[in-house]
Amino acid sequence: MTLRLEDPRFVASGTSPDNFPPPSYPEIAFAGRSNVGKSSLLNTLLGRPLARTSSTPGRTRLVNFFAARLPGAKGKREVGLVDLPGYGYAKVARSERAAWQHMIEGYVTGRPTLRAMVVIVDVRRGAEAEERDLLEWLAALPLPSIVVGTKLDKLGKAAQKPALVAIGQELGMSRSPLGFSAETGEGKADLIRLLSRACETE
Ligand SMILES: Nc1nc2c(ncn2[C@@H]2O[C@H](COP(=O)(O)OP(=O)(O)O)[C@@H](O)[C@H]2O)c(=O)[nH]1
Ligand SMILES: [Mg+2]
């Protein structure tokens, strides 16, 4: 089984549940603070630069929907990959944080096809209150979360594992998050495997 997403496509952008594309196939959403490397991770998974990346933290409120075919035990199947707006931009106003939470709640509750939430953490920065809050909120839902520590290439070899272990501890996880790098592709096959498994649960 080659661990590669096939036929990657951009589907649509939306700003709120009333203009999101209708849920029709298993979907995985990606959340993380602004500039964490969310779009870069998605592009690495998709194998094409379909998601816009930027070195300056943006204020995009758009939810971007992508799709591809995912290999799995039951053959190839359609999967949706959703780039959620980043949170924690600069000195966020309380109102902005509330707007993000409202959007995320609307998205999650409106997507019966959602199979997992990937929460992305910068390995150099570690997990903070936002990630803990998000994971705590997700833990109360019947929705698995997958934590990924990205930008692994920015740390020296010896610092990588300790950084991942620290994130796991900060988040009270039973094991360390998956290490990832959009630069080297490290973690890509493992992440695709996890997504494939998540999509197979109904
Ligand atoms: N070295 C390195 N840089 C990365 C990685 N992922 C993202 N970046 C850089 O971090 C910045 C923000 O990335 P982006 O994907 O736009 O973040 P987003 O705001 O979370 O979508 C860009 O300059 C990327 O090139 C990575 O794995 N390694
Ligand atoms: Mg982005």
PDB file of C-alpha atoms and ligand atoms in Angstrom:
ATOM      1  CA  MET A   1       0.000   0.000   0.000  1.00  0.00           C
ATOM      2  CA  THR A   2       1.593   3.257  -1.061  1.00  0.00           C
ATOM      3  CA  LEU A   3       0.937   5.931   1.483  1.00  0.00           C
ATOM      4  CA  ARG A   4       0.102   8.746  -0.790  1.00  0.00           C
ATOM      5  CA  LEU A   5      -2.979  10.850  -1.266  1.00  0.00           C
ATOM      6  CA  GLU A   6      -4.220  10.735  -4.818  1.00  0.00           C
ATOM      7  CA  ASP A   7      -5.942  13.339  -6.923  1.00  0.00           C
ATOM      8  CA  PRO A   8      -5.552  16.222  -4.418  1.00  0.00           C
ATOM      9  CA  ARG A   9      -8.027  19.030  -5.015  1.00  0.00           C
ATOM     10  CA  PHE A  10      -9.158  22.333  -3.602  1.00  0.00           C
ATOM     11  CA  VAL A  11     -12.911  22.125  -3.032  1.00  0.00           C
ATOM     12  CA  ALA A  12     -14.170  25.396  -1.586  1.00  0.00           C
ATOM     13  CA  SER A  13     -13.673  28.103   0.998  1.00  0.00           C
ATOM     14  CA  GLY A  14     -16.267  29.205   3.488  1.00  0.00           C
ATOM     15  CA  THR A  15     -16.610  31.608   6.357  1.00  0.00           C
ATOM     16  CA  SER A  16     -19.391  29.975   8.350  1.00  0.00           C
ATOM     17  CA  PRO A  17     -21.386  26.715   8.409  1.00  0.00           C
ATOM     18  CA  ASP A  18     -24.108  28.110   6.139  1.00  0.00           C
ATOM     19  CA  ASN A  19     -21.635  28.432   3.261  1.00  0.00           C
ATOM     20  CA  PHE A  20     -19.512  25.337   3.858  1.00  0.00           C
ATOM     21  CA  PRO A  21     -19.749  22.586   1.221  1.00  0.00           C
ATOM     22  CA  PRO A  22     -22.223  19.906   2.317  1.00  0.00           C
ATOM     23  CA  PRO A  23     -20.634  17.054   4.324  1.00  0.00           C
ATOM     24  CA  SER A  24     -20.439  14.058   2.015  1.00  0.00           C
ATOM     25  CA  TYR A  25     -17.350  11.937   2.761  1.00  0.00           C
ATOM     26  CA  PRO A  26     -15.077  11.322   5.754  1.00  0.00           C
ATOM     27  CA  GLU A  27     -13.319  14.491   6.751  1.00  0.00           C
ATOM     28  CA  ILE A  28     -10.298  15.398   8.876  1.00  0.00           C
ATOM     29  CA  ALA A  29      -9.836  18.919  10.225  1.00  0.00           C
ATOM     30  CA  PHE A  30      -6.563  20.642  11.062  1.00  0.00           C
ATOM     31  CA  ALA A  31      -6.301  23.197  13.852  1.00  0.00           C
ATOM     32  CA  GLY A  32      -3.393  25.125  15.280  1.00  0.00           C
ATOM     33  CA  ARG A  33      -2.229  28.571  16.141  1.00  0.00           C
ATOM     34  CA  SER A  34      -1.568  31.034  13.393  1.00  0.00           C
ATOM     35  CA  ASN A  35       1.777  30.406  11.632  1.00  0.00           C
ATOM     36  CA  VAL A  36       2.241  26.984  13.242  1.00  0.00           C
ATOM     37  CA  GLY A  37       2.666  25.394   9.820  1.00  0.00           C
ATOM     38  CA  LYS A  38      -0.866  24.102   9.241  1.00  0.00           C
ATOM     39  CA  SER A  39      -1.083  24.914   5.546  1.00  0.00           C
ATOM     40  CA  SER A  40       2.440  23.617   4.945  1.00  0.00           C
ATOM     41  CA  LEU A  41       1.531  20.333   6.635  1.00  0.00           C
ATOM     42  CA  LEU A  42      -1.565  20.049   4.465  1.00  0.00           C
ATOM     43  CA  ASN A  43       0.428  20.731   1.316  1.00  0.00           C
ATOM     44  CA  THR A  44       2.909  18.039   2.320  1.00  0.00           C
ATOM     45  CA  LEU A  45       0.051  15.581   2.797  1.00  0.00           C
ATOM     46  CA  LEU A  46      -1.649  16.597  -0.431  1.00  0.00           C
ATOM     47  CA  GLY A  47       1.642  16.447  -2.329  1.00  0.00           C
ATOM     48  CA  ARG A  48       0.868  19.776  -3.986  1.00  0.00           C
ATOM     49  CA  PRO A  49       0.981  23.397  -2.807  1.00  0.00           C
ATOM     50  CA  LEU A  50      -2.783  23.868  -2.793  1.00  0.00           C
ATOM     51  CA  ALA A  51      -3.051  25.626   0.582  1.00  0.00           C
ATOM     52  CA  ARG A  52      -1.655  29.118   0.859  1.00  0.00           C
ATOM     53  CA  THR A  53       1.290  29.458   3.209  1.00  0.00           C
ATOM     54  CA  SER A  54       2.827  32.614   4.575  1.00  0.00           C
ATOM     55  CA  SER A  55       5.730  33.602   6.789  1.00  0.00           C
ATOM     56  CA  THR A  56       3.653  36.364   8.370  1.00  0.00           C
ATOM     57  CA  PRO A  57       0.814  35.261  10.620  1.00  0.00           C
ATOM     58  CA  GLY A  58      -2.385  36.008   8.766  1.00  0.00           C
ATOM     59  CA  ARG A  59      -5.817  36.818   9.934  1.00  0.00           C
ATOM     60  CA  THR A  60      -7.649  34.616   7.483  1.00  0.00           C
ATOM     61  CA  ARG A  61     -11.044  33.581   8.717  1.00  0.00           C
ATOM     62  CA  LEU A  62     -11.587  31.248   5.824  1.00  0.00           C
ATOM     63  CA  VAL A  63     -12.125  27.567   6.287  1.00  0.00           C
ATOM     64  CA  ASN A  64     -10.517  25.888   3.270  1.00  0.00           C
ATOM     65  CA  PHE A  65     -11.817  22.510   2.137  1.00  0.00           C
ATOM     66  CA  PHE A  66      -9.590  20.121   0.190  1.00  0.00           C
ATOM     67  CA  ALA A  67     -10.197  16.563  -0.943  1.00  0.00           C
ATOM     68  CA  ALA A  68      -8.170  13.595  -2.145  1.00  0.00           C
ATOM     69  CA  ARG A  69      -8.323   9.832  -2.257  1.00  0.00           C
ATOM     70  CA  LEU A  70      -6.854   7.999   0.692  1.00  0.00           C
ATOM     71  CA  PRO A  71      -5.545   4.426   0.521  1.00  0.00           C
ATOM     72  CA  GLY A  72      -6.934   2.160   3.217  1.00  0.00           C
ATOM     73  CA  ALA A  73      -7.881  -1.383   4.129  1.00  0.00           C
ATOM     74  CA  LYS A  74     -11.136  -1.059   2.207  1.00  0.00           C
ATOM     75  CA  GLY A  75      -9.468   0.358  -0.874  1.00  0.00           C
ATOM     76  CA  LYS A  76      -9.154   3.967  -1.900  1.00  0.00           C
ATOM     77  CA  ARG A  77     -11.749   6.308  -0.604  1.00  0.00           C
ATOM     78  CA  GLU A  78     -12.515   9.958  -0.762  1.00  0.00           C
ATOM     79  CA  VAL A  79     -11.349  12.074   2.170  1.00  0.00           C
ATOM     80  CA  GLY A  80     -11.830  15.735   2.972  1.00  0.00           C
ATOM     81  CA  LEU A  81      -9.015  17.736   4.568  1.00  0.00           C
ATOM     82  CA  VAL A  82     -10.010  20.984   6.196  1.00  0.00           C
ATOM     83  CA  ASP A  83      -7.654  23.879   6.920  1.00  0.00           C
ATOM     84  CA  LEU A  84      -9.263  25.753   9.830  1.00  0.00           C
ATOM     85  CA  PRO A  85      -8.368  29.383  10.555  1.00  0.00           C
ATOM     86  CA  GLY A  86      -5.445  29.748  12.948  1.00  0.00           C
ATOM     87  CA  TYR A  87      -6.008  30.964  16.474  1.00  0.00           C
ATOM     88  CA  GLY A  88      -3.862  32.960  18.846  1.00  0.00           C
ATOM     89  CA  TYR A  89      -2.807  35.651  16.414  1.00  0.00           C
ATOM     90  CA  ALA A  90      -0.681  38.334  18.130  1.00  0.00           C
ATOM     91  CA  LYS A  91      -2.491  40.123  20.918  1.00  0.00           C
ATOM     92  CA  VAL A  92      -5.835  38.523  20.320  1.00  0.00           C
ATOM     93  CA  ALA A  93      -8.833  40.345  21.526  1.00  0.00           C
ATOM     94  CA  ARG A  94     -11.176  38.314  23.671  1.00  0.00           C
ATOM     95  CA  SER A  95     -13.824  38.843  20.983  1.00  0.00           C
ATOM     96  CA  GLU A  96     -11.589  37.274  18.353  1.00  0.00           C
ATOM     97  CA  ARG A  97     -11.003  34.256  20.517  1.00  0.00           C
ATOM     98  CA  ALA A  98     -14.732  33.929  21.091  1.00  0.00           C
ATOM     99  CA  ALA A  99     -15.347  34.190  17.330  1.00  0.00           C
ATOM    100  CA  TRP A 100     -12.845  31.392  16.670  1.00  0.00           C
ATOM    101  CA  GLN A 101     -14.474  29.176  19.291  1.00  0.00           C
ATOM    102  CA  HIS A 102     -17.904  29.878  17.878  1.00  0.00           C
ATOM    103  CA  MET A 103     -16.750  29.021  14.356  1.00  0.00           C
ATOM    104  CA  ILE A 104     -15.049  25.815  15.483  1.00  0.00           C
ATOM    105  CA  GLU A 105     -18.120  24.722  17.447  1.00  0.00           C
ATOM    106  CA  GLY A 106     -20.353  25.420  14.472  1.00  0.00           C
ATOM    107  CA  TYR A 107     -18.036  23.500  12.185  1.00  0.00           C
ATOM    108  CA  VAL A 108     -17.574  20.476  14.446  1.00  0.00           C
ATOM    109  CA  THR A 109     -21.234  20.121  15.361  1.00  0.00           C
ATOM    110  CA  GLY A 110     -22.313  20.625  11.744  1.00  0.00           C
ATOM    111  CA  ARG A 111     -20.070  17.905  10.287  1.00  0.00           C
ATOM    112  CA  PRO A 112     -21.350  14.394  10.987  1.00  0.00           C
ATOM    113  CA  THR A 113     -18.654  13.227   8.554  1.00  0.00           C
ATOM    114  CA  LEU A 114     -15.814  14.589  10.695  1.00  0.00           C
ATOM    115  CA  ARG A 115     -13.592  11.660  11.738  1.00  0.00           C
ATOM    116  CA  ALA A 116     -10.712  13.325  13.586  1.00  0.00           C
ATOM    117  CA  MET A 117      -9.218  16.654  14.553  1.00  0.00           C
ATOM    118  CA  VAL A 118      -5.500  17.087  14.006  1.00  0.00           C
ATOM    119  CA  VAL A 119      -4.108  19.585  16.519  1.00  0.00           C
ATOM    120  CA  ILE A 120      -0.791  20.992  15.363  1.00  0.00           C
ATOM    121  CA  VAL A 121       1.865  22.284  17.744  1.00  0.00           C
ATOM    122  CA  ASP A 122       5.189  23.936  16.898  1.00  0.00           C
ATOM    123  CA  VAL A 123       7.836  21.704  18.517  1.00  0.00           C
ATOM    124  CA  ARG A 124       9.980  24.727  19.386  1.00  0.00           C
ATOM    125  CA  ARG A 125       7.144  26.504  21.081  1.00  0.00           C
ATOM    126  CA  GLY A 126       5.435  23.604  22.784  1.00  0.00           C
ATOM    127  CA  ALA A 127       1.838  23.343  23.863  1.00  0.00           C
ATOM    128  CA  GLU A 128       0.178  26.264  25.605  1.00  0.00           C
ATOM    129  CA  ALA A 129      -3.170  27.042  27.197  1.00  0.00           C
ATOM    130  CA  GLU A 130      -4.974  27.211  23.825  1.00  0.00           C
ATOM    131  CA  GLU A 131      -3.934  23.688  22.883  1.00  0.00           C
ATOM    132  CA  ARG A 132      -4.854  22.349  26.322  1.00  0.00           C
ATOM    133  CA  ASP A 133      -8.268  24.046  26.160  1.00  0.00           C
ATOM    134  CA  LEU A 134      -8.940  22.799  22.634  1.00  0.00           C
ATOM    135  CA  LEU A 135      -7.970  19.216  23.479  1.00  0.00           C
ATOM    136  CA  GLU A 136      -9.999  19.282  26.662  1.00  0.00           C
ATOM    137  CA  TRP A 137     -13.014  20.450  24.697  1.00  0.00           C
ATOM    138  CA  LEU A 138     -12.458  17.781  22.036  1.00  0.00           C
ATOM    139  CA  ALA A 139     -12.051  15.060  24.669  1.00  0.00           C
ATOM    140  CA  ALA A 140     -15.679  15.567  25.671  1.00  0.00           C
ATOM    141  CA  LEU A 141     -16.827  14.831  22.106  1.00  0.00           C
ATOM    142  CA  PRO A 142     -16.993  11.498  20.334  1.00  0.00           C
ATOM    143  CA  LEU A 143     -14.202  12.692  18.069  1.00  0.00           C
ATOM    144  CA  PRO A 144     -10.598  11.485  18.188  1.00  0.00           C
ATOM    145  CA  SER A 145      -7.814  14.060  18.243  1.00  0.00           C
ATOM    146  CA  ILE A 146      -4.399  13.517  16.751  1.00  0.00           C
ATOM    147  CA  VAL A 147      -1.630  15.769  18.068  1.00  0.00           C
ATOM    148  CA  VAL A 148       1.239  16.547  15.703  1.00  0.00           C
ATOM    149  CA  GLY A 149       4.443  18.397  16.607  1.00  0.00           C
ATOM    150  CA  THR A 150       5.629  20.136  13.459  1.00  0.00           C
ATOM    151  CA  LYS A 151       8.725  22.059  12.270  1.00  0.00           C
ATOM    152  CA  LEU A 152      10.780  19.194  13.668  1.00  0.00           C
ATOM    153  CA  ASP A 153      13.600  20.090  11.244  1.00  0.00           C
ATOM    154  CA  LYS A 154      14.118  23.354  13.123  1.00  0.00           C
ATOM    155  CA  LEU A 155      15.468  21.412  16.098  1.00  0.00           C
ATOM    156  CA  GLY A 156      18.726  19.505  16.186  1.00  0.00           C
ATOM    157  CA  LYS A 157      18.421  15.722  16.163  1.00  0.00           C
ATOM    158  CA  ALA A 158      19.128  15.410  19.898  1.00  0.00           C
ATOM    159  CA  ALA A 159      16.453  17.958  20.845  1.00  0.00           C
ATOM    160  CA  GLN A 160      13.633  16.449  18.782  1.00  0.00           C
ATOM    161  CA  LYS A 161      12.511  13.562  20.967  1.00  0.00           C
ATOM    162  CA  PRO A 162      12.674  15.538  24.241  1.00  0.00           C
ATOM    163  CA  ALA A 163      10.571  18.300  22.659  1.00  0.00           C
ATOM    164  CA  LEU A 164       7.908  15.795  21.605  1.00  0.00           C
ATOM    165  CA  VAL A 165       7.942  14.141  25.026  1.00  0.00           C
ATOM    166  CA  ALA A 166       7.509  17.560  26.670  1.00  0.00           C
ATOM    167  CA  ILE A 167       4.485  18.364  24.495  1.00  0.00           C
ATOM    168  CA  GLY A 168       2.922  15.009  25.394  1.00  0.00           C
ATOM    169  CA  GLN A 169       3.405  15.819  29.072  1.00  0.00           C
ATOM    170  CA  GLU A 170       2.083  19.366  28.737  1.00  0.00           C
ATOM    171  CA  LEU A 171      -1.054  17.945  27.183  1.00  0.00           C
ATOM    172  CA  GLY A 172      -1.435  15.037  29.569  1.00  0.00           C
ATOM    173  CA  MET A 173      -1.213  12.548  26.714  1.00  0.00           C
ATOM    174  CA  SER A 174      -0.420   8.898  27.332  1.00  0.00           C
ATOM    175  CA  ARG A 175       2.251   9.080  24.633  1.00  0.00           C
ATOM    176  CA  SER A 176       4.197  11.630  22.645  1.00  0.00           C
ATOM    177  CA  PRO A 177       2.675  13.399  19.639  1.00  0.00           C
ATOM    178  CA  LEU A 178       3.724  12.487  16.132  1.00  0.00           C
ATOM    179  CA  GLY A 179       6.747  14.441  14.909  1.00  0.00           C
ATOM    180  CA  PHE A 180       6.403  16.103  11.519  1.00  0.00           C
ATOM    181  CA  SER A 181       8.318  18.333   9.131  1.00  0.00           C
ATOM    182  CA  ALA A 182       6.949  19.937   6.003  1.00  0.00           C
ATOM    183  CA  GLU A 183      10.552  20.605   5.057  1.00  0.00           C
ATOM    184  CA  THR A 184      11.771  16.995   5.079  1.00  0.00           C
ATOM    185  CA  GLY A 185       8.488  15.079   4.872  1.00  0.00           C
ATOM    186  CA  GLU A 186       9.241  13.313   8.147  1.00  0.00           C
ATOM    187  CA  GLY A 187       6.074  11.947   9.734  1.00  0.00           C
ATOM    188  CA  LYS A 188       4.060  12.137   6.517  1.00  0.00           C
ATOM    189  CA  ALA A 189       3.586   8.392   6.033  1.00  0.00           C
ATOM    190  CA  ASP A 190       2.698   7.915   9.713  1.00  0.00           C
ATOM    191  CA  LEU A 191       0.178  10.722   9.617  1.00  0.00           C
ATOM    192  CA  ILE A 192      -1.477   9.382   6.471  1.00  0.00           C
ATOM    193  CA  ARG A 193      -1.698   6.005   8.198  1.00  0.00           C
ATOM    194  CA  LEU A 194      -3.415   7.579  11.217  1.00  0.00           C
ATOM    195  CA  LEU A 195      -5.847   9.498   9.003  1.00  0.00           C
ATOM    196  CA  SER A 196      -6.625   6.393   7.017  1.00  0.00           C
ATOM    197  CA  ARG A 197      -7.435   4.530  10.220  1.00  0.00           C
ATOM    198  CA  ALA A 198      -9.600   7.386  11.502  1.00  0.00           C
ATOM    199  CA  CYS A 199     -11.582   7.387   8.259  1.00  0.00           C
ATOM    200  CA  GLU A 200     -12.336   3.699   8.523  1.00  0.00           C
ATOM    201  CA  THR A 201     -14.324   4.082  11.726  1.00  0.00           C
ATOM    202  CA  GLU A 202     -17.942   4.932  10.970  1.00  0.00           C
TER     203      GLU A 202
HETATM  204  N1  LIG B   1      11.476  24.752   8.556  1.00  0.00           N
HETATM  205  C1  LIG B   1      10.152  24.580   8.496  1.00  0.00           C
HETATM  206  N2  LIG B   1       9.344  25.640   8.230  1.00  0.00           N
HETATM  207  C2  LIG B   1       8.009  25.419   8.179  1.00  0.00           C
HETATM  208  C3  LIG B   1       7.432  24.142   8.405  1.00  0.00           C
HETATM  209  N3  LIG B   1       6.093  24.260   8.301  1.00  0.00           N
HETATM  210  C4  LIG B   1       5.840  25.553   8.020  1.00  0.00           C
HETATM  211  N4  LIG B   1       6.979  26.270   7.948  1.00  0.00           N
HETATM  212  C5  LIG B   1       7.079  27.718   7.680  1.00  0.00           C
HETATM  213  O1  LIG B   1       6.319  28.411   8.672  1.00  0.00           O
HETATM  214  C6  LIG B   1       5.609  29.511   8.099  1.00  0.00           C
HETATM  215  C7  LIG B   1       4.118  29.375   8.347  1.00  0.00           C
HETATM  216  O2  LIG B   1       3.636  28.259   7.657  1.00  0.00           O
HETATM  217  P1  LIG B   1       2.100  28.096   7.230  1.00  0.00           P
HETATM  218  O3  LIG B   1       1.963  26.718   6.716  1.00  0.00           O
HETATM  219  O4  LIG B   1       1.674  29.210   6.343  1.00  0.00           O
HETATM  220  O5  LIG B   1       1.396  28.234   8.665  1.00  0.00           O
HETATM  221  P2  LIG B   1      -0.177  28.340   9.029  1.00  0.00           P
HETATM  222  O6  LIG B   1      -0.433  29.776   9.333  1.00  0.00           O
HETATM  223  O7  LIG B   1      -0.295  27.508  10.266  1.00  0.00           O
HETATM  224  O8  LIG B   1      -0.967  27.810   7.894  1.00  0.00           O
HETATM  225  C8  LIG B   1       5.985  29.534   6.618  1.00  0.00           C
HETATM  226  O9  LIG B   1       7.056  30.440   6.443  1.00  0.00           O
HETATM  227  C9  LIG B   1       6.446  28.100   6.354  1.00  0.00           C
HETATM  228  O10 LIG B   1       7.376  27.995   5.315  1.00  0.00           O
HETATM  229  C10 LIG B   1       8.327  23.036   8.676  1.00  0.00           C
HETATM  230  O11 LIG B   1       7.934  21.881   8.897  1.00  0.00           O
HETATM  231  N5  LIG B   1       9.667  23.325   8.710  1.00  0.00           N
HETATM  232 MG    MG B   2      -2.462  28.659   6.834  1.00  0.00          MG
END
